[in-house]
């Protein structure tokens, strides 16, 4: 059975709803419990199980039902080694996962002079870096897209290293690979409270399907982490994003695009559907565009045919107040780990972060690539 409702994200149409169905009850003891079945939780499960650590994923709904399956499928790696696309490419190849992953480039259009100047500065700084970007004029953007662009735009940021991926195929493919390596996955399993410490370094998690004990607990449930680790209430900010997919149209966009730093973002799939999200109140030349996200693209590209919306949905992203993700062990709780705050940019980092966290758990010491994201920066307040 497929996900047929109009408020289900576009990606769910390609995935059977009954995959990895929950068991009725269970009472288990494992080495590690992961709370959350998004891309971060599944990535950690994959690497832990590959390392021979008996792992169980607890997901209240279905895999990828949160932000991981409600995005545009943009793959925009940053300079961090954790986001090296070769990690993703290697795992997809090794595990024979078909997630429609491809490096296509990415174009961000500057809607005002200030953004354009920042793009030019960044392009100059990164001219000789391993992952360069280029500042290109509006005319060059039009030549690249073969579309007329609203004259309010000054130019664009061309990032050759940007890519596209089917987020749900990525999650489910990785989940089946994790199961192959020995991981257990329990969807439809709601965690009812925080971890309760017991003897012999064990912790107990109570769920609607029974209790589970483990040495390690990894919280990978975005802003919902505050339901179980309330000390982070003041540091994690949930933000709701709205999205739509269009009926299939002629192929206009061969790569991902955005306005500014992601005020609006979109891509087109192989079947011609446009997947778009962001702020429908974008202003061009001091004037608000249209009456909804679907009207924004027609304002940006005057010759683009009217867009007919086929699905609408929303998703929640989590941001840390200092703008950096948080990854590591909880203050004074060395066997409880946390991943949060990727703010809609978790897919490129997922496998790198999952691998680094697995190595951290195995050595009981935070990997050097994660030190900048350590929860210890909030230790005094938490």
Short mmCIF file of C-alpha atoms in Angstrom, two decimals:
data_model
loop_
_atom_site.label_atom_id
_atom_site.label_comp_id
_atom_site.label_asym_id
_atom_site.label_seq_id
_atom_site.Cartn_x
_atom_site.Cartn_y
_atom_site.Cartn_z
CA UNK A 1 0.00 0.00 0.00
CA UNK A 2 1.32 3.45 -0.90
CA UNK A 3 0.88 6.80 0.81
CA UNK A 4 -2.02 8.28 -1.16
CA UNK A 5 -3.11 11.35 0.84
CA UNK A 6 -2.53 14.82 -0.59
CA UNK A 7 -0.71 15.97 2.56
CA UNK A 8 1.82 13.14 2.35
CA UNK A 9 5.17 14.35 0.94
CA UNK A 10 5.88 13.64 -2.72
CA UNK A 11 8.62 11.16 -1.85
CA UNK A 12 6.27 8.84 0.02
CA UNK A 13 4.52 7.90 -3.22
CA UNK A 14 7.56 5.76 -4.10
CA UNK A 15 7.66 3.83 -0.82
CA UNK A 16 5.30 1.16 0.47
CA UNK A 17 3.65 2.20 3.72
CA UNK A 18 3.97 -1.23 5.29
CA UNK A 19 7.75 -1.55 5.01
CA UNK A 20 9.40 -2.40 8.33
CA UNK A 21 6.04 -2.72 10.08
CA UNK A 22 6.12 -2.76 13.89
CA UNK A 23 5.87 -5.89 15.99
CA UNK A 24 3.05 -6.05 18.52
CA UNK A 25 5.14 -6.23 21.69
CA UNK A 26 8.74 -6.79 22.64
CA UNK A 27 11.01 -6.92 25.64
CA UNK A 28 14.63 -6.69 24.66
CA UNK A 29 18.12 -5.95 25.84
CA UNK A 30 20.59 -4.55 23.33
CA UNK A 31 23.87 -2.68 23.33
CA UNK A 32 22.48 0.58 21.96
CA UNK A 33 19.03 2.14 21.58
CA UNK A 34 18.46 4.85 18.99
CA UNK A 35 15.38 7.03 19.45
CA UNK A 36 14.27 8.41 16.10
CA UNK A 37 14.01 6.88 12.64
CA UNK A 38 15.10 9.82 10.50
CA UNK A 39 18.24 9.90 8.41
CA UNK A 40 20.52 10.61 11.40
CA UNK A 41 19.09 7.80 13.52
CA UNK A 42 19.24 5.31 10.67
CA UNK A 43 22.78 6.36 9.81
CA UNK A 44 23.94 5.78 13.38
CA UNK A 45 22.15 2.41 13.39
CA UNK A 46 23.89 1.47 10.16
CA UNK A 47 27.39 2.26 11.42
CA UNK A 48 26.83 0.78 14.90
CA UNK A 49 25.53 -2.48 13.46
CA UNK A 50 28.42 -2.59 10.98
CA UNK A 51 30.75 -2.27 13.97
CA UNK A 52 29.12 -5.29 15.61
CA UNK A 53 27.21 -3.28 18.23
CA UNK A 54 23.73 -4.71 18.74
CA UNK A 55 21.40 -1.82 17.97
CA UNK A 56 17.67 -1.16 18.14
CA UNK A 57 15.93 1.83 16.50
CA UNK A 58 12.69 3.06 18.10
CA UNK A 59 10.48 5.21 15.84
CA UNK A 60 7.04 6.43 16.91
CA UNK A 61 5.66 6.58 13.36
CA UNK A 62 7.27 5.47 10.10
CA UNK A 63 10.86 5.92 8.97
CA UNK A 64 11.51 9.36 7.54
CA UNK A 65 8.12 10.71 8.56
CA UNK A 66 9.77 13.79 10.05
CA UNK A 67 11.99 16.34 8.33
CA UNK A 68 14.09 13.60 6.70
CA UNK A 69 11.25 12.71 4.34
CA UNK A 70 9.68 16.16 4.04
CA UNK A 71 12.44 18.11 2.31
CA UNK A 72 13.31 18.88 -1.30
CA UNK A 73 15.99 16.23 -1.65
CA UNK A 74 18.79 18.78 -2.06
CA UNK A 75 22.30 17.55 -1.29
CA UNK A 76 24.50 20.55 -0.43
CA UNK A 77 27.70 19.45 1.33
CA UNK A 78 29.71 22.06 3.21
CA UNK A 79 33.48 22.17 3.70
CA UNK A 80 33.44 19.88 6.75
CA UNK A 81 34.98 16.42 6.18
CA UNK A 82 31.81 15.04 7.78
CA UNK A 83 29.94 16.15 4.66
CA UNK A 84 32.29 14.66 2.09
CA UNK A 85 29.93 13.31 -0.61
CA UNK A 86 32.31 10.42 -1.24
CA UNK A 87 31.17 8.88 2.06
CA UNK A 88 27.59 8.84 0.80
CA UNK A 89 28.59 7.64 -2.66
CA UNK A 90 30.69 4.81 -1.22
CA UNK A 91 27.95 3.50 1.11
CA UNK A 92 25.30 3.70 -1.60
CA UNK A 93 27.57 1.68 -3.90
CA UNK A 94 28.63 -0.88 -1.28
CA UNK A 95 25.07 -1.50 -0.12
CA UNK A 96 23.53 -1.33 -3.60
CA UNK A 97 21.15 1.47 -2.54
CA UNK A 98 19.36 3.22 -5.41
CA UNK A 99 18.55 6.68 -4.06
CA UNK A 100 18.73 8.69 -7.30
CA UNK A 101 21.86 10.40 -6.00
CA UNK A 102 23.68 12.67 -8.46
CA UNK A 103 25.96 15.69 -8.37
CA UNK A 104 24.31 18.28 -10.62
CA UNK A 105 25.45 21.63 -9.28
CA UNK A 106 23.30 24.15 -7.40
CA UNK A 107 22.34 27.74 -8.15
CA UNK A 108 21.27 30.31 -5.54
CA UNK A 109 19.87 33.57 -6.94
CA UNK A 110 20.67 36.82 -5.11
CA UNK A 111 17.51 38.87 -4.58
CA UNK A 112 19.30 42.05 -3.47
CA UNK A 113 22.62 43.84 -3.60
CA UNK A 114 23.66 42.84 -0.08
CA UNK A 115 23.30 39.12 -0.82
CA UNK A 116 25.09 39.54 -4.13
CA UNK A 117 28.07 41.20 -2.43
CA UNK A 118 28.28 38.33 0.08
CA UNK A 119 28.20 35.79 -2.74
CA UNK A 120 31.02 37.61 -4.53
CA UNK A 121 33.08 37.70 -1.32
CA UNK A 122 32.53 33.99 -0.71
CA UNK A 123 33.47 33.11 -4.28
CA UNK A 124 36.71 35.04 -3.91
CA UNK A 125 37.56 33.35 -0.59
CA UNK A 126 36.84 29.86 -1.92
CA UNK A 127 38.41 30.33 -5.35
CA UNK A 128 41.22 27.84 -4.64
CA UNK A 129 39.42 25.64 -2.10
CA UNK A 130 38.57 21.97 -2.61
CA UNK A 131 34.89 22.93 -2.90
CA UNK A 132 34.82 26.25 -4.81
CA UNK A 133 31.79 28.39 -5.61
CA UNK A 134 31.43 31.00 -8.35
CA UNK A 135 29.54 34.29 -8.56
CA UNK A 136 27.79 34.58 -11.92
CA UNK A 137 25.78 37.47 -13.35
CA UNK A 138 22.04 37.38 -14.00
CA UNK A 139 22.74 37.00 -17.72
CA UNK A 140 25.01 34.01 -17.00
CA UNK A 141 22.26 32.54 -14.80
CA UNK A 142 19.77 32.95 -17.64
CA UNK A 143 22.19 31.27 -20.06
CA UNK A 144 22.69 28.40 -17.63
CA UNK A 145 18.95 27.89 -17.09
CA UNK A 146 17.76 28.98 -20.53
CA UNK A 147 15.06 30.99 -18.72
CA UNK A 148 14.44 34.70 -18.27
CA UNK A 149 14.96 35.86 -14.67
CA UNK A 150 13.24 38.76 -12.92
CA UNK A 151 15.47 41.84 -13.17
CA UNK A 152 15.33 42.29 -9.39
CA UNK A 153 18.01 39.58 -9.20
CA UNK A 154 21.62 40.72 -9.36
CA UNK A 155 23.23 37.37 -10.09
CA UNK A 156 23.75 33.97 -8.53
CA UNK A 157 25.98 31.62 -6.54
CA UNK A 158 26.93 28.61 -8.65
CA UNK A 159 28.07 25.62 -6.60
CA UNK A 160 29.26 22.77 -8.84
CA UNK A 161 29.40 20.35 -5.86
CA UNK A 162 25.67 20.54 -5.10
CA UNK A 163 23.50 17.52 -5.80
CA UNK A 164 20.13 15.82 -5.60
CA UNK A 165 18.87 12.71 -3.83
CA UNK A 166 15.59 10.89 -3.16
CA UNK A 167 15.51 11.28 0.65
CA UNK A 168 13.11 8.44 1.40
CA UNK A 169 14.85 5.93 -0.87
CA UNK A 170 18.04 6.95 0.91
CA UNK A 171 16.55 6.34 4.37
CA UNK A 172 14.86 3.03 3.54
CA UNK A 173 17.84 1.73 1.59
CA UNK A 174 20.12 2.51 4.52
CA UNK A 175 17.61 1.00 6.96
CA UNK A 176 17.55 -2.31 5.10
CA UNK A 177 21.35 -2.26 4.99
CA UNK A 178 21.41 -1.71 8.77
CA UNK A 179 19.02 -4.63 9.27
CA UNK A 180 21.27 -6.78 7.07
CA UNK A 181 24.16 -5.94 9.41
CA UNK A 182 22.10 -6.92 12.46
CA UNK A 183 20.19 -3.81 13.54
CA UNK A 184 16.61 -4.02 14.76
CA UNK A 185 14.07 -1.39 13.70
CA UNK A 186 10.74 -0.93 15.48
CA UNK A 187 8.41 1.58 13.83
CA UNK A 188 5.11 2.48 15.46
CA UNK A 189 6.95 2.40 18.78
CA UNK A 190 6.56 5.48 20.93
CA UNK A 191 9.08 6.26 23.66
CA UNK A 192 7.20 7.30 26.80
CA UNK A 193 9.94 9.00 28.76
CA UNK A 194 13.64 9.58 29.26
CA UNK A 195 16.20 6.90 29.95
CA UNK A 196 16.19 5.50 33.50
CA UNK A 197 19.59 4.43 34.79
CA UNK A 198 19.96 0.94 36.20
CA UNK A 199 22.71 -1.34 37.43
CA UNK A 200 25.72 -2.53 35.40
CA UNK A 201 25.75 0.68 33.32
CA UNK A 202 22.39 -0.19 31.79
CA UNK A 203 19.56 2.20 30.96
CA UNK A 204 15.90 1.43 30.45
CA UNK A 205 13.62 3.01 27.89
CA UNK A 206 9.87 2.49 28.29
CA UNK A 207 7.73 2.37 25.15
CA UNK A 208 4.13 1.63 24.24
CA UNK A 209 5.30 -1.86 23.25
CA UNK A 210 7.40 -2.71 26.28
CA UNK A 211 10.67 -1.85 27.94
CA UNK A 212 14.14 -2.05 26.45
CA UNK A 213 17.49 -2.02 28.23
CA UNK A 214 20.81 -0.94 26.76
CA UNK A 215 24.17 0.47 27.73
CA UNK A 216 23.92 3.36 25.25
CA UNK A 217 21.01 5.60 24.24
CA UNK A 218 21.28 7.90 21.23
CA UNK A 219 18.64 10.62 20.91
CA UNK A 220 18.03 11.39 17.22
CA UNK A 221 14.53 12.89 17.32
CA UNK A 222 15.14 16.55 16.43
CA UNK A 223 13.39 19.14 18.61
CA UNK A 224 11.40 16.35 20.28
CA UNK A 225 14.58 15.58 22.17
CA UNK A 226 13.41 18.17 24.68
CA UNK A 227 10.57 15.78 25.65
CA UNK A 228 13.20 13.37 26.97
CA UNK A 229 16.14 15.65 27.78
CA UNK A 230 14.40 18.80 29.04
CA UNK A 231 17.65 20.60 29.83
CA UNK A 232 17.88 21.56 26.16
CA UNK A 233 14.52 23.35 26.02
CA UNK A 234 16.17 26.75 25.76
CA UNK A 235 18.67 25.79 23.08
CA UNK A 236 16.74 23.94 20.36
CA UNK A 237 14.31 25.93 18.26
CA UNK A 238 11.72 24.10 16.10
CA UNK A 239 10.83 25.77 12.80
CA UNK A 240 7.99 24.62 10.54
CA UNK A 241 8.63 24.64 6.79
CA UNK A 242 5.93 24.51 4.11
CA UNK A 243 6.35 22.65 0.84
CA UNK A 244 4.50 21.61 -2.29
CA UNK A 245 4.99 19.39 -5.31
CA UNK A 246 3.59 20.31 -8.69
CA UNK A 247 1.99 18.24 -11.38
CA UNK A 248 4.66 17.11 -13.88
CA UNK A 249 5.71 19.81 -16.33
CA UNK A 250 8.39 20.27 -18.96
CA UNK A 251 11.89 19.84 -17.53
CA UNK A 252 13.14 23.35 -16.73
CA UNK A 253 15.49 22.70 -13.80
CA UNK A 254 18.29 20.14 -14.10
CA UNK A 255 19.81 21.05 -10.73
CA UNK A 256 18.71 22.38 -7.37
CA UNK A 257 18.03 26.08 -6.91
CA UNK A 258 17.37 28.58 -4.15
CA UNK A 259 16.81 32.25 -3.53
CA UNK A 260 19.47 33.85 -1.34
CA UNK A 261 20.56 31.38 1.36
CA UNK A 262 17.42 29.27 1.06
CA UNK A 263 14.55 31.71 1.56
CA UNK A 264 12.87 29.62 -1.16
CA UNK A 265 14.38 26.41 -2.59
CA UNK A 266 13.34 23.91 -5.23
CA UNK A 267 14.31 21.18 -7.65
CA UNK A 268 12.62 19.15 -10.37
CA UNK A 269 12.36 15.37 -10.31
CA UNK A 270 12.81 12.95 -13.20
CA UNK A 271 9.05 12.81 -13.77
CA UNK A 272 8.86 16.61 -14.12
CA UNK A 273 7.38 17.41 -10.70
CA UNK A 274 8.73 20.57 -9.07
CA UNK A 275 9.39 20.23 -5.33
CA UNK A 276 9.50 23.61 -3.62
CA UNK A 277 9.67 24.94 -0.07
CA UNK A 278 10.42 28.06 1.91
CA UNK A 279 8.97 31.47 2.68
CA UNK A 280 6.04 32.50 0.48
CA UNK A 281 6.44 36.13 1.61
CA UNK A 282 9.63 36.69 -0.37
CA UNK A 283 10.14 40.32 -1.39
CA UNK A 284 11.56 41.36 -4.75
CA UNK A 285 12.43 45.00 -5.30
CA UNK A 286 10.60 45.82 -2.07
CA UNK A 287 7.37 44.10 -3.14
CA UNK A 288 5.91 40.84 -1.85
CA UNK A 289 5.58 38.09 -4.45
CA UNK A 290 2.32 36.25 -5.21
CA UNK A 291 -0.07 34.59 -2.79
CA UNK A 292 1.80 31.38 -2.09
CA UNK A 293 4.97 29.45 -2.81
CA UNK A 294 3.74 28.32 -6.22
CA UNK A 295 3.46 31.98 -7.28
CA UNK A 296 7.02 32.79 -6.21
CA UNK A 297 8.58 30.81 -9.06
CA UNK A 298 6.40 32.58 -11.63
CA UNK A 299 7.58 35.92 -10.21
CA UNK A 300 11.21 34.81 -10.47
CA UNK A 301 10.84 33.33 -13.96
CA UNK A 302 8.27 35.37 -15.95
CA UNK A 303 8.16 32.88 -18.84
CA UNK A 304 7.59 29.82 -16.65
CA UNK A 305 4.13 28.28 -17.23
CA UNK A 306 1.67 28.52 -14.29
CA UNK A 307 2.36 25.84 -11.70
CA UNK A 308 -0.40 23.45 -10.69
CA UNK A 309 0.05 22.14 -7.14
CA UNK A 310 -0.62 18.42 -6.61
CA UNK A 311 0.47 18.01 -2.96
CA UNK A 312 1.14 20.27 0.00
CA UNK A 313 2.83 19.32 3.25
CA UNK A 314 4.88 20.74 6.07
CA UNK A 315 7.80 19.56 8.15
CA UNK A 316 9.62 20.64 11.27
CA UNK A 317 13.29 21.57 11.27
CA UNK A 318 15.40 22.00 14.39
CA UNK A 319 17.91 24.80 14.90
CA UNK A 320 20.33 25.42 17.75
CA UNK A 321 20.36 28.98 19.09
CA UNK A 322 24.06 29.40 18.24
CA UNK A 323 23.58 28.13 14.68
CA UNK A 324 25.71 25.00 15.08
CA UNK A 325 24.44 21.40 15.29
CA UNK A 326 24.89 19.48 18.50
CA UNK A 327 26.48 16.02 18.48
CA UNK A 328 28.03 14.18 21.41
CA UNK A 329 27.41 12.76 24.86
CA UNK A 330 25.12 14.56 27.28
CA UNK A 331 26.79 16.50 30.09
CA UNK A 332 27.26 14.15 33.05
CA UNK A 333 25.59 11.33 31.07
CA UNK A 334 28.46 9.64 29.16
CA UNK A 335 26.26 6.79 27.90
CA UNK A 336 23.58 9.08 26.48
CA UNK A 337 24.31 10.73 23.16
CA UNK A 338 22.49 13.40 21.18
CA UNK A 339 22.24 14.51 17.54
CA UNK A 340 20.19 17.63 16.77
CA UNK A 341 20.14 21.07 15.23
CA UNK A 342 21.02 20.43 11.58
CA UNK A 343 18.27 22.83 10.49
CA UNK A 344 17.20 21.10 7.29
CA UNK A 345 20.77 20.29 6.17
CA UNK A 346 21.19 16.85 7.73
CA UNK A 347 21.25 14.67 4.61
CA UNK A 348 24.79 15.54 3.36
CA UNK A 349 26.19 15.11 6.88
CA UNK A 350 24.23 12.02 7.91
CA UNK A 351 26.67 9.24 7.05
CA UNK A 352 29.74 11.21 8.10
CA UNK A 353 28.20 12.17 11.44
CA UNK A 354 26.86 8.66 12.02
CA UNK A 355 30.27 7.15 11.39
CA UNK A 356 32.05 9.67 13.64
CA UNK A 357 29.52 9.14 16.43
CA UNK A 358 29.92 5.35 16.19
CA UNK A 359 33.68 5.73 16.54
CA UNK A 360 33.10 8.08 19.49
CA UNK A 361 30.87 5.53 21.24
CA UNK A 362 33.32 2.70 20.55
CA UNK A 363 36.23 4.68 22.01
CA UNK A 364 34.08 6.46 24.61
CA UNK A 365 35.70 9.69 23.48
CA UNK A 366 34.30 12.29 21.09
CA UNK A 367 35.74 12.11 17.57
CA UNK A 368 37.86 15.16 16.73
CA UNK A 369 35.58 16.06 13.81
CA UNK A 370 32.69 16.43 16.27
CA UNK A 371 34.44 18.54 18.90
CA UNK A 372 33.02 21.76 17.50
CA UNK A 373 29.48 20.38 17.94
CA UNK A 374 29.90 19.03 21.46
CA UNK A 375 27.00 19.47 23.94
CA UNK A 376 29.62 20.56 26.46
CA UNK A 377 29.19 24.14 25.23
CA UNK A 378 25.84 24.12 27.04
CA UNK A 379 27.05 22.13 30.04
CA UNK A 380 26.82 24.90 32.65
CA UNK A 381 23.20 25.71 31.88
CA UNK A 382 22.01 22.15 31.28
#
